[in-house]
C-alpha positions as a printed Julia matrix, in Angstrom:
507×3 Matrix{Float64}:
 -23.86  -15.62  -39.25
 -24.38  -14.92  -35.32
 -25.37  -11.81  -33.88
 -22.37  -12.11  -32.01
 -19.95  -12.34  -35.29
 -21.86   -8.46  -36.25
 -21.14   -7.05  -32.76
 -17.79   -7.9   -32.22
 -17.29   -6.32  -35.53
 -19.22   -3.23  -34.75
 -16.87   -3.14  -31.59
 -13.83   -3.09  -33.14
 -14.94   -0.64  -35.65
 -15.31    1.34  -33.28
 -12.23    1.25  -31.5
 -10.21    1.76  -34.16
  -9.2     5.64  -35.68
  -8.11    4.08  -39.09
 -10.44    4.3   -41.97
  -8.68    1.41  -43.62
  -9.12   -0.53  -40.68
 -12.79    0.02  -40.38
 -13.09   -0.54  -44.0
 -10.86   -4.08  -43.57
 -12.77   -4.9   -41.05
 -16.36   -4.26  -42.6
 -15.13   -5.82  -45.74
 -14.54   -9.01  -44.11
 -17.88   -9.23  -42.57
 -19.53   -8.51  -45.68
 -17.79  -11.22  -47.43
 -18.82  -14.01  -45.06
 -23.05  -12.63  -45.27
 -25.64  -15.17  -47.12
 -28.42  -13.31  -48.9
 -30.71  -13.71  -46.25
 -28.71  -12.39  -43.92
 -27.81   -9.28  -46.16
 -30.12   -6.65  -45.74
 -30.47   -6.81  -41.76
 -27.1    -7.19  -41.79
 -25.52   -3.78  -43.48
 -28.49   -1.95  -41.69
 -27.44   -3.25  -38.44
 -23.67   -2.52  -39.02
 -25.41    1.35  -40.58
 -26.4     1.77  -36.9
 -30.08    1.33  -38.2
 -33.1    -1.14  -38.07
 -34.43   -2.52  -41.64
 -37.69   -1.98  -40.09
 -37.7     1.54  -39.08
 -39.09    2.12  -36.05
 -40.78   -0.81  -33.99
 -43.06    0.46  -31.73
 -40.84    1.07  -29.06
 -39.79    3.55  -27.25
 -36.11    5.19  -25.81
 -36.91    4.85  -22.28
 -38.76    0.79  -22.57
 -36.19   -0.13  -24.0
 -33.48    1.04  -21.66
 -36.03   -0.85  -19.23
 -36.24   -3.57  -20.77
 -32.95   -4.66  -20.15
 -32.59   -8.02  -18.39
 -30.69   -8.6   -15.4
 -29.64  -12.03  -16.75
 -27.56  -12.79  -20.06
 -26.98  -15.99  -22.39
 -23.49  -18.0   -21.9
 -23.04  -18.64  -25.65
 -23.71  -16.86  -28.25
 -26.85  -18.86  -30.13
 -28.77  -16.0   -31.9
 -28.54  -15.43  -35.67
 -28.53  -12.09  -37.45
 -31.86  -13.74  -39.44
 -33.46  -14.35  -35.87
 -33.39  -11.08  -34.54
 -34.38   -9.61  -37.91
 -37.19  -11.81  -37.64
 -37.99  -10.91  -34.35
 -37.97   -7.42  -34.97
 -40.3    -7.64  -38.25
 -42.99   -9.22  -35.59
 -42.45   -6.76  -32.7
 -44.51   -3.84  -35.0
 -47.29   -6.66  -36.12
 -48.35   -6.76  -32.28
 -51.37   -4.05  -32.29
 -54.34   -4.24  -29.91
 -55.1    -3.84  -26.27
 -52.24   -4.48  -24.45
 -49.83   -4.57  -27.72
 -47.7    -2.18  -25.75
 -46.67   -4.75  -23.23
 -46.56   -7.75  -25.62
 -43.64   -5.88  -27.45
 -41.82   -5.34  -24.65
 -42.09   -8.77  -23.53
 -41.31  -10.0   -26.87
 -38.45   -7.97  -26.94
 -37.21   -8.93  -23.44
 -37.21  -12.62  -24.81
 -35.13  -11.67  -27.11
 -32.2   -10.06  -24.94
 -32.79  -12.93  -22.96
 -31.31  -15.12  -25.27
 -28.35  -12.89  -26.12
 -24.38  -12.35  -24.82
 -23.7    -9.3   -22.63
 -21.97   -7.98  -25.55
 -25.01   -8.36  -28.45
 -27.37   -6.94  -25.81
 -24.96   -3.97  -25.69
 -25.27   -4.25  -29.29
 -29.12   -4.39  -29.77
 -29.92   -1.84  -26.85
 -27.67    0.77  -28.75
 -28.84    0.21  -32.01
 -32.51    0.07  -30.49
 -32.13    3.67  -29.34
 -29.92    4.76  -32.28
 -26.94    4.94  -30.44
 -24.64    2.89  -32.49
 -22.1     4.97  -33.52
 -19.39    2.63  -34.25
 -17.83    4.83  -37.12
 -19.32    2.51  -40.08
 -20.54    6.29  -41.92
 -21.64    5.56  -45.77
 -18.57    5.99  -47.06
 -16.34    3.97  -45.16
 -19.33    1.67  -46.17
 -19.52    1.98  -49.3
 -16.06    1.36  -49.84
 -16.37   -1.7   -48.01
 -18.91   -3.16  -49.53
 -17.11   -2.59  -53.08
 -13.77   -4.21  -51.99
 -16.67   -7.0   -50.81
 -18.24   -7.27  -54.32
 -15.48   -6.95  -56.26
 -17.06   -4.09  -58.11
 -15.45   -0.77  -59.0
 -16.11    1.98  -55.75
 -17.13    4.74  -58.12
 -19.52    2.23  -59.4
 -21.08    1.75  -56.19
 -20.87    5.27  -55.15
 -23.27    6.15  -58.21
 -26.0     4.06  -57.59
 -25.82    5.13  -54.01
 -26.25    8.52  -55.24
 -28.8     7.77  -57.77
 -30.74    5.07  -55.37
 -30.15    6.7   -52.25
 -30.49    3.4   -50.28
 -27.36    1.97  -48.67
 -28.87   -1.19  -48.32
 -30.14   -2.03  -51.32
 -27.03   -0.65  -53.22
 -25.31   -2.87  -50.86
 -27.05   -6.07  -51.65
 -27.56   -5.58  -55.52
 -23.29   -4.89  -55.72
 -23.03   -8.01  -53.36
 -25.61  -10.22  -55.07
 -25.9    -8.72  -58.53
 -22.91   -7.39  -59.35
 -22.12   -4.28  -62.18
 -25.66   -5.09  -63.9
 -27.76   -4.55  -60.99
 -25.73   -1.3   -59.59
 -26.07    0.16  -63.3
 -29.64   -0.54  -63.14
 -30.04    2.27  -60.16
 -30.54    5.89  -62.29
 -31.73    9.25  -61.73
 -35.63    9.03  -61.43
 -38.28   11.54  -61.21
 -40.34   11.63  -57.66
 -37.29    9.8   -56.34
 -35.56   12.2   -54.98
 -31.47   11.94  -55.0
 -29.1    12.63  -51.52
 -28.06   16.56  -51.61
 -24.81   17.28  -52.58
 -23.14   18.61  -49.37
 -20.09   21.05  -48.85
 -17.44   21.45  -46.64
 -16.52   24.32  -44.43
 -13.46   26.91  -45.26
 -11.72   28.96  -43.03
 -11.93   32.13  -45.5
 -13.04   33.49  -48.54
  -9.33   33.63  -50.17
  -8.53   30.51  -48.82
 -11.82   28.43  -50.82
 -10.66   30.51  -53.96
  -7.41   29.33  -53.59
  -8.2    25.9   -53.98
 -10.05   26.33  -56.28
  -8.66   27.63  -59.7
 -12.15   28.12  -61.9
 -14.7    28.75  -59.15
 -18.03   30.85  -58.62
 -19.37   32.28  -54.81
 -23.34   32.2   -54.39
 -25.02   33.51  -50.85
 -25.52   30.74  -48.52
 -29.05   30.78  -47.22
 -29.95   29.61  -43.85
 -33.31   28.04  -45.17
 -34.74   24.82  -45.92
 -33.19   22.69  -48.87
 -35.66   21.21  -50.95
 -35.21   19.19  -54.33
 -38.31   19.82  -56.68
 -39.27   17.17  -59.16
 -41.89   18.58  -62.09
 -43.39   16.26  -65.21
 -45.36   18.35  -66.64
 -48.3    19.84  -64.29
 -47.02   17.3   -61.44
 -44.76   18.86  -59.55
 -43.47   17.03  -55.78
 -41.26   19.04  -53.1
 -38.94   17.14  -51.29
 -36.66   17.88  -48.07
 -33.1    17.48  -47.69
 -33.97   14.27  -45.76
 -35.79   13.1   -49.03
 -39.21   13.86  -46.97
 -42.11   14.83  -49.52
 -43.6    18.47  -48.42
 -45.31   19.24  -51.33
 -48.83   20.46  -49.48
 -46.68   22.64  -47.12
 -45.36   25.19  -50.29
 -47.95   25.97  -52.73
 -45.49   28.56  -53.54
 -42.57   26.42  -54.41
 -45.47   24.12  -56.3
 -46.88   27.54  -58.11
 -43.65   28.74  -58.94
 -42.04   25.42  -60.37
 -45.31   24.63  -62.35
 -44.81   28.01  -64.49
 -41.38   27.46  -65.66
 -41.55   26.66  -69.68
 -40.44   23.28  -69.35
 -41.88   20.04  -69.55
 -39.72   17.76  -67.04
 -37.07   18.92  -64.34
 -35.28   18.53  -61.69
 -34.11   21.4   -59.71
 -32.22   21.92  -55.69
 -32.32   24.8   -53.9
 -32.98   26.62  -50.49
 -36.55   27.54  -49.29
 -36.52   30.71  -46.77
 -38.79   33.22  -45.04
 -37.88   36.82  -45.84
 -39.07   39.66  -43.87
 -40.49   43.31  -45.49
 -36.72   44.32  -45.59
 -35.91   41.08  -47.62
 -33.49   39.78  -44.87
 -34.12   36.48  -43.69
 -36.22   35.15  -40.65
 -34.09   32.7   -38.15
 -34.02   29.56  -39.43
 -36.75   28.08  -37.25
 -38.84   30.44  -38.42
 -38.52   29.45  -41.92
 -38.93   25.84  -39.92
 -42.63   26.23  -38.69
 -43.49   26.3   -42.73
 -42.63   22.56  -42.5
 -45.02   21.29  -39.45
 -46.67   18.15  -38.91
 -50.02   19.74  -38.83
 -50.26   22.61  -41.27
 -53.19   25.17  -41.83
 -51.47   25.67  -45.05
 -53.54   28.8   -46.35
 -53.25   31.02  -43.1
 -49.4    30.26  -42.76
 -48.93   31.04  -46.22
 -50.38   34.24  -45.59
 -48.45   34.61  -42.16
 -45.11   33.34  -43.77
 -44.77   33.28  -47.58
 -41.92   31.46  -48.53
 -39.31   32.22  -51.13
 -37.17   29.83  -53.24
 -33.73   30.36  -54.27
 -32.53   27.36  -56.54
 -29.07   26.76  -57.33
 -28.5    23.33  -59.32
 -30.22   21.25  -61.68
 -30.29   17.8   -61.8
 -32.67   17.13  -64.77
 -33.94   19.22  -67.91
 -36.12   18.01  -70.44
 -35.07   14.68  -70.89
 -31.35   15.33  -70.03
 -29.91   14.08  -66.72
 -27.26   17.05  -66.16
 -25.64   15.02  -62.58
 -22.76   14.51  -64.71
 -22.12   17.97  -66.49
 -20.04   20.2   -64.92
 -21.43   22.88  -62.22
 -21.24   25.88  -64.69
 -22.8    23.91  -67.91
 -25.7    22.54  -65.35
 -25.96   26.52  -64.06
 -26.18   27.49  -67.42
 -29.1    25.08  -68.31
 -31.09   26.25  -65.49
 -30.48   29.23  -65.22
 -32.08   30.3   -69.33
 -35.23   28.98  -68.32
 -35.72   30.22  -64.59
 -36.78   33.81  -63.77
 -33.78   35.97  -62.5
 -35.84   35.72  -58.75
 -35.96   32.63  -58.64
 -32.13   32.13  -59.19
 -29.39   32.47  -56.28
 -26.95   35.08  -56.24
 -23.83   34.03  -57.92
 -20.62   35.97  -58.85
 -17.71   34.28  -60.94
 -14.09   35.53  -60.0
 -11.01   34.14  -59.12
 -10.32   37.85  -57.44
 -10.28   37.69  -53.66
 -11.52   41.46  -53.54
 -14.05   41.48  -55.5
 -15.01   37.82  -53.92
 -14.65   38.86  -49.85
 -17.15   42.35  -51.2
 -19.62   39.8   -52.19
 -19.14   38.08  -49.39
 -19.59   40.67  -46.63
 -22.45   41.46  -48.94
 -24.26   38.58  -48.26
 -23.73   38.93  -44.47
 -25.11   42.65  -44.64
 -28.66   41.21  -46.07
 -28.42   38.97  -43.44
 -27.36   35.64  -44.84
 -24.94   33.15  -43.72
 -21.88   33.63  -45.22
 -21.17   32.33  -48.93
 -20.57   28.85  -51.19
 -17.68   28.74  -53.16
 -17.93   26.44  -55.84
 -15.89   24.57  -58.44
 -16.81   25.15  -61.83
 -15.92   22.3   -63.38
 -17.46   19.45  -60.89
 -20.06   17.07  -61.18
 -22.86   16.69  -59.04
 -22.08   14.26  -56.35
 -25.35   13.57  -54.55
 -24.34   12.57  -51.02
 -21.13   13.51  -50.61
 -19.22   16.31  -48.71
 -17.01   16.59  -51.76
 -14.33   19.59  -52.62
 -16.45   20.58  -54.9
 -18.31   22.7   -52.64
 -16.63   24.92  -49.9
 -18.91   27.38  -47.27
 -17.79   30.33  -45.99
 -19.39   31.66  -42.55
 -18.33   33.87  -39.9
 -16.83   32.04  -37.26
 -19.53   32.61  -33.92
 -18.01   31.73  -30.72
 -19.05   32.1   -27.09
 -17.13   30.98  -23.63
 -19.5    28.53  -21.72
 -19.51   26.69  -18.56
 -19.2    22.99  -18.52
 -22.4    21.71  -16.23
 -22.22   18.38  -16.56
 -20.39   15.59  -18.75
 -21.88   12.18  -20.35
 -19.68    8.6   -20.78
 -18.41    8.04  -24.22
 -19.08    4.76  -26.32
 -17.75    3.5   -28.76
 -13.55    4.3   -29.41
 -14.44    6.79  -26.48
 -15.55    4.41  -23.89
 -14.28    5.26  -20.52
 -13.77    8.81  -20.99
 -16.15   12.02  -20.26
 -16.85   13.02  -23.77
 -20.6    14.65  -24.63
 -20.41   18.52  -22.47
 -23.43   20.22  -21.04
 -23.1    23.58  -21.93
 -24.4    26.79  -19.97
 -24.42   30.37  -20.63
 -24.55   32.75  -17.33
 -28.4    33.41  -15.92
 -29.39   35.49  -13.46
 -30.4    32.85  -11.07
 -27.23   30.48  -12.07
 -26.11   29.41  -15.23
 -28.75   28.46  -18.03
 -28.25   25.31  -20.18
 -27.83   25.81  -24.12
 -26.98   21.94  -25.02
 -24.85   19.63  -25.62
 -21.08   19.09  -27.65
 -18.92   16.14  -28.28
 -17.4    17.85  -31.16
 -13.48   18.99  -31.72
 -12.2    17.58  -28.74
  -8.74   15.41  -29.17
  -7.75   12.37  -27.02
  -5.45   14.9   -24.49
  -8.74   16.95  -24.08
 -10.71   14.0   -23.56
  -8.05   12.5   -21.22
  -7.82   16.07  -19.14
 -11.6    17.0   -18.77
 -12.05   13.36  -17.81
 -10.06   13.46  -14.93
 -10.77   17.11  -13.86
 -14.83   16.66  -14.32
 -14.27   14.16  -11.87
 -12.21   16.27   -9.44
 -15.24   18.6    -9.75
 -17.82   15.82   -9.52
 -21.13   17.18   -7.11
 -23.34   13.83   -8.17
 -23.83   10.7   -11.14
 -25.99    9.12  -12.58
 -25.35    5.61  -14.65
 -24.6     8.18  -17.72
 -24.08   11.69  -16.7
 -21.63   13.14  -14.14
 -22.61   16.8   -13.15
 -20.12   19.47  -11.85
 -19.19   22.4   -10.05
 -19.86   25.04  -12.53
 -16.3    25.78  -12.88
 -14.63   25.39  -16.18
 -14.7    27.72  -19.19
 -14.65   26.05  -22.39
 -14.68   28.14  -25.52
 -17.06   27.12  -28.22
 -17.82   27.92  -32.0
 -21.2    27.33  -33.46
 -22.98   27.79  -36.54
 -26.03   29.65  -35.2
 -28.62   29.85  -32.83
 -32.17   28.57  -32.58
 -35.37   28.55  -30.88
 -35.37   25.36  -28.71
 -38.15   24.06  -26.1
 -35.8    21.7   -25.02
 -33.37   23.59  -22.72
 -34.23   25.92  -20.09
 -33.5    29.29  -21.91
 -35.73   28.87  -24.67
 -32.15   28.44  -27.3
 -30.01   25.89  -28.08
 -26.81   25.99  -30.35
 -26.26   24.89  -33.85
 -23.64   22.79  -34.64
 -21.22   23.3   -31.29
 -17.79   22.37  -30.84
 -15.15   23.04  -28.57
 -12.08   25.03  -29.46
 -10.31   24.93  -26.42
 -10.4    24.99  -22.95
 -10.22   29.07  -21.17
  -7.77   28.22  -18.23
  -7.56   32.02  -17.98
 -11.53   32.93  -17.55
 -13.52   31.97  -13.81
 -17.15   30.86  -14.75
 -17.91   34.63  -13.86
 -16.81   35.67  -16.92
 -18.37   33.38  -19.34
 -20.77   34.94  -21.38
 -24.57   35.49  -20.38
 -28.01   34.13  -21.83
 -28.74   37.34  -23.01
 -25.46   37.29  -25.23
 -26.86   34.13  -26.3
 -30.61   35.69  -27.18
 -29.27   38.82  -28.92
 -27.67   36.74  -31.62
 -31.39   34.67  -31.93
 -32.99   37.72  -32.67
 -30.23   39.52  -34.73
């Protein structure tokens, strides 16, 4: 298949808004790969490289870019995937440059529209809307194999690729071959957000409400005195927590699997800000004198595996049950079962007096399903929301090429207004459509991405938190930021100030 035959599909994924469209057009794609050109291929249209990273930076390869572009399309998806498995070979004095060049040969010889292609998937900017499940369904309706077939081994292999080319080259044999594993850790079951206590409860008819801890989640694999820590981005940190290792090693059991939440607590037993609880994770770790300066706690809430028993399948209060008889009561999240709103919202605020996020609500009777955002799971937080200034605005890509989409936030200074990052989130087309052509009414200079503003416009925005950042000017950034609506009735002089913005950091 051409590179050219992948773009134009990534393209149109991208502009359309239907997830039956996207998942039409993927499945057609898929159909028409060989098995060479399989792997690069759904890790291309995944918005990643099979390779990883290349050796290459953000900024080289924005440079990179030729002036010049091919007629035709002539480049195979198996020629740029063999391009790219050389450009990391290159090592040695000058390697630097020989990448680039070898890279720059290879745009050379591609359309406008696959350099587009490459350059954005180069810098990991391909977000054409092909997320694993639209993928996943795809590549089942490809196969021919059942989707909750192919959803399992995703969630037991945790590789979209190679789940991907065993249900398109192997078929229901190969995809049952993919099972829970110990030391391979499995996706984290995710959940989605609820607007209030009642409201989770009252979706859910047999449900139980545990604190939600802003820490780090961490899936712990023991057999016997082995015992390996892993992140929620399946990263192994088992040096970094002796104490998870310690704690984990002393259960009575012989083999388990176990997720949970890692956290710092102060004296009072309220939790440190989540980067805080962060610096327990660095690169380069004096383990011992952190340890001392930070002692982490754990807090599991699932089980996985027990003994010889994979438990995925059970439902949420059999696998809590299993757990929960062999762990120490400290070592076990909160929980409360009720269907009573009361007695739920008093555990609730509860959790938000000892300093917590907010609270899970969780269905009883689910499964485990590794990966997903499923019902299953609902989170209750406080809604936190502040009225910024819009500084500056970036182009869209993707279905939002042509329009001012990705805000630069600021918070009132005392020397002007202090950035606190960046939101494309909750905006509809009419927003995107309006603050497109009033940014550029407001317009004070460009670049080939950004245009910056009069610091004019109030946009209220809710966020999940606030952190410790280096990046930004003020020191914070936001968690998780999305625009409500725009606050026609505020002048930028009323927006709220920085040190709004650092009194909820250190509260």
């Amino acid at each position: 298949m051409l590179l050219a035959d992948l773009a134009a599909t990534s393209d149109n994924v991208a502009a359309t808004r239907s997830r039956l469209e996207k998942i039409r057009l993927l499945t057609e794609c898929l159909a028409r790969l060989s098995p060479a050109e399989m792997h690069p291929a759904v890790a291309f249209l995944s918005g990643e490289l099979r390779q990883g990273k290349i050796g290459i930076g953000y900024s080289a390869v924005r440079e990179v870019a030729p002036a010049d572009a091919a007629g035709e399309p002539s480049l195979t998806i198996v020629d740029v995937d063999r391009e790219l498995d050389r450009i990391p070979t290159i090592s040695g004095k000058g390697s630097k440059a020989a990448k680039v060049a070898v890279l720059h040969e290879l745009l050379l010889r591609a359309t406008r529209q696959e350099q587009r292609f490459l350059t954005r998937l180069l810098i990991g900017e391909l977000r054409q809307g092909a997320l694993e499940g639209v993928m996943l369904e795809a590549v089942a309706k490809a196969s021919g194999r059942p989707a909750e077939m192919v959803r399992r081994a995703f969630m037991l292999g945790g590789n979209l690729v190679e789940v991907a080319v065993a249900a398109l080259t192997g078929g229901e044999d190969a995809l049952s071959a993919f099972a829970l594993e110990l030391f391979q850790p499995l996706q984290p079951m995710l959940a989605k957000p609820s607007g209030s206590v009642s409201e989770a409860i009252a979706k859910l008819d047999d449900c139980a409400l545990e604190w939600k801890l802003d820490g780090a989640r961490v899936q712990v694999h023991r057999d016997g005195d082995e015992v390996r820590v892993y992140t929620r981005k399946l990263n192994d940190v088992t040096l970094a927590v002796p104490e998870i290792v310690e704690a984990t090693r002393n259960l009575p059991v012989g083999r388990i699997v176990l997720d949970g939440e890692a956290i710092a607590l102060r004296a009072d037993t309220k939790p440190h800000p989540f980067q805080v609880t962060m610096r327990r994770f660095g690169r380069r770790l004096d383990v011992a004198r952190m340890r001392e300066e930070l002692p982490l706690s754990v807090f599991f809430f699932d089980c996985l595996h027990l003994d010889g028993s994979d438990l995925i399948d059970l439902e949420g209060q059999e696998r809590f049950a299993a757990f929960s008889e062999v762990l120490p009561g400290e070592l076990v999240v909160p929980r409360l079962v009720t269907g009573d709103p009361e007695a739920a919202g008093e555990f609730f605020e509860d959790a938000l007096e000892r300093g917590h996020e907010g609270v899970l609500v969780k269905d009883n009777t689910a499964p485990y399903e590794a990966g997903r955002r499923g019902s299953g799971w609902l989170k209750v937080k406080p809604a936190h929301t502040l009225d910024l200034v819009v500084l500056a605005a970036e182009w869209g890509s993707g279905r939002r090429k042509g329009w001012l989409s990705n805000l630069h936030l600021g918070a009132r200074g005392p020397d002007g207004f202090v950035m606190l990052g960046k939101t494309f989130k909750g905006m509809t087309d009419e927003m995107l459509e309006w603050q497109t052509r009033r940014l550029q009414e407001l317009e004070v200079g460009r670049d080939d991405y950004t245009v910056y503003v009069a610091p004019e416009l109030v946009v209220e925005v809710a966020f999940d938190g606030v952190q410790a950042s280096p990046q930004y000017p003020g020191g914070v950034a936001l968690r998780f930021a999305r625009v409500k609506r725009y606050r026609s009735d505020k002048t930028a002089s009323e927006a709220d100030t920085i040190e709004t913005v650092l009194a909820l950091l250190e509260g």
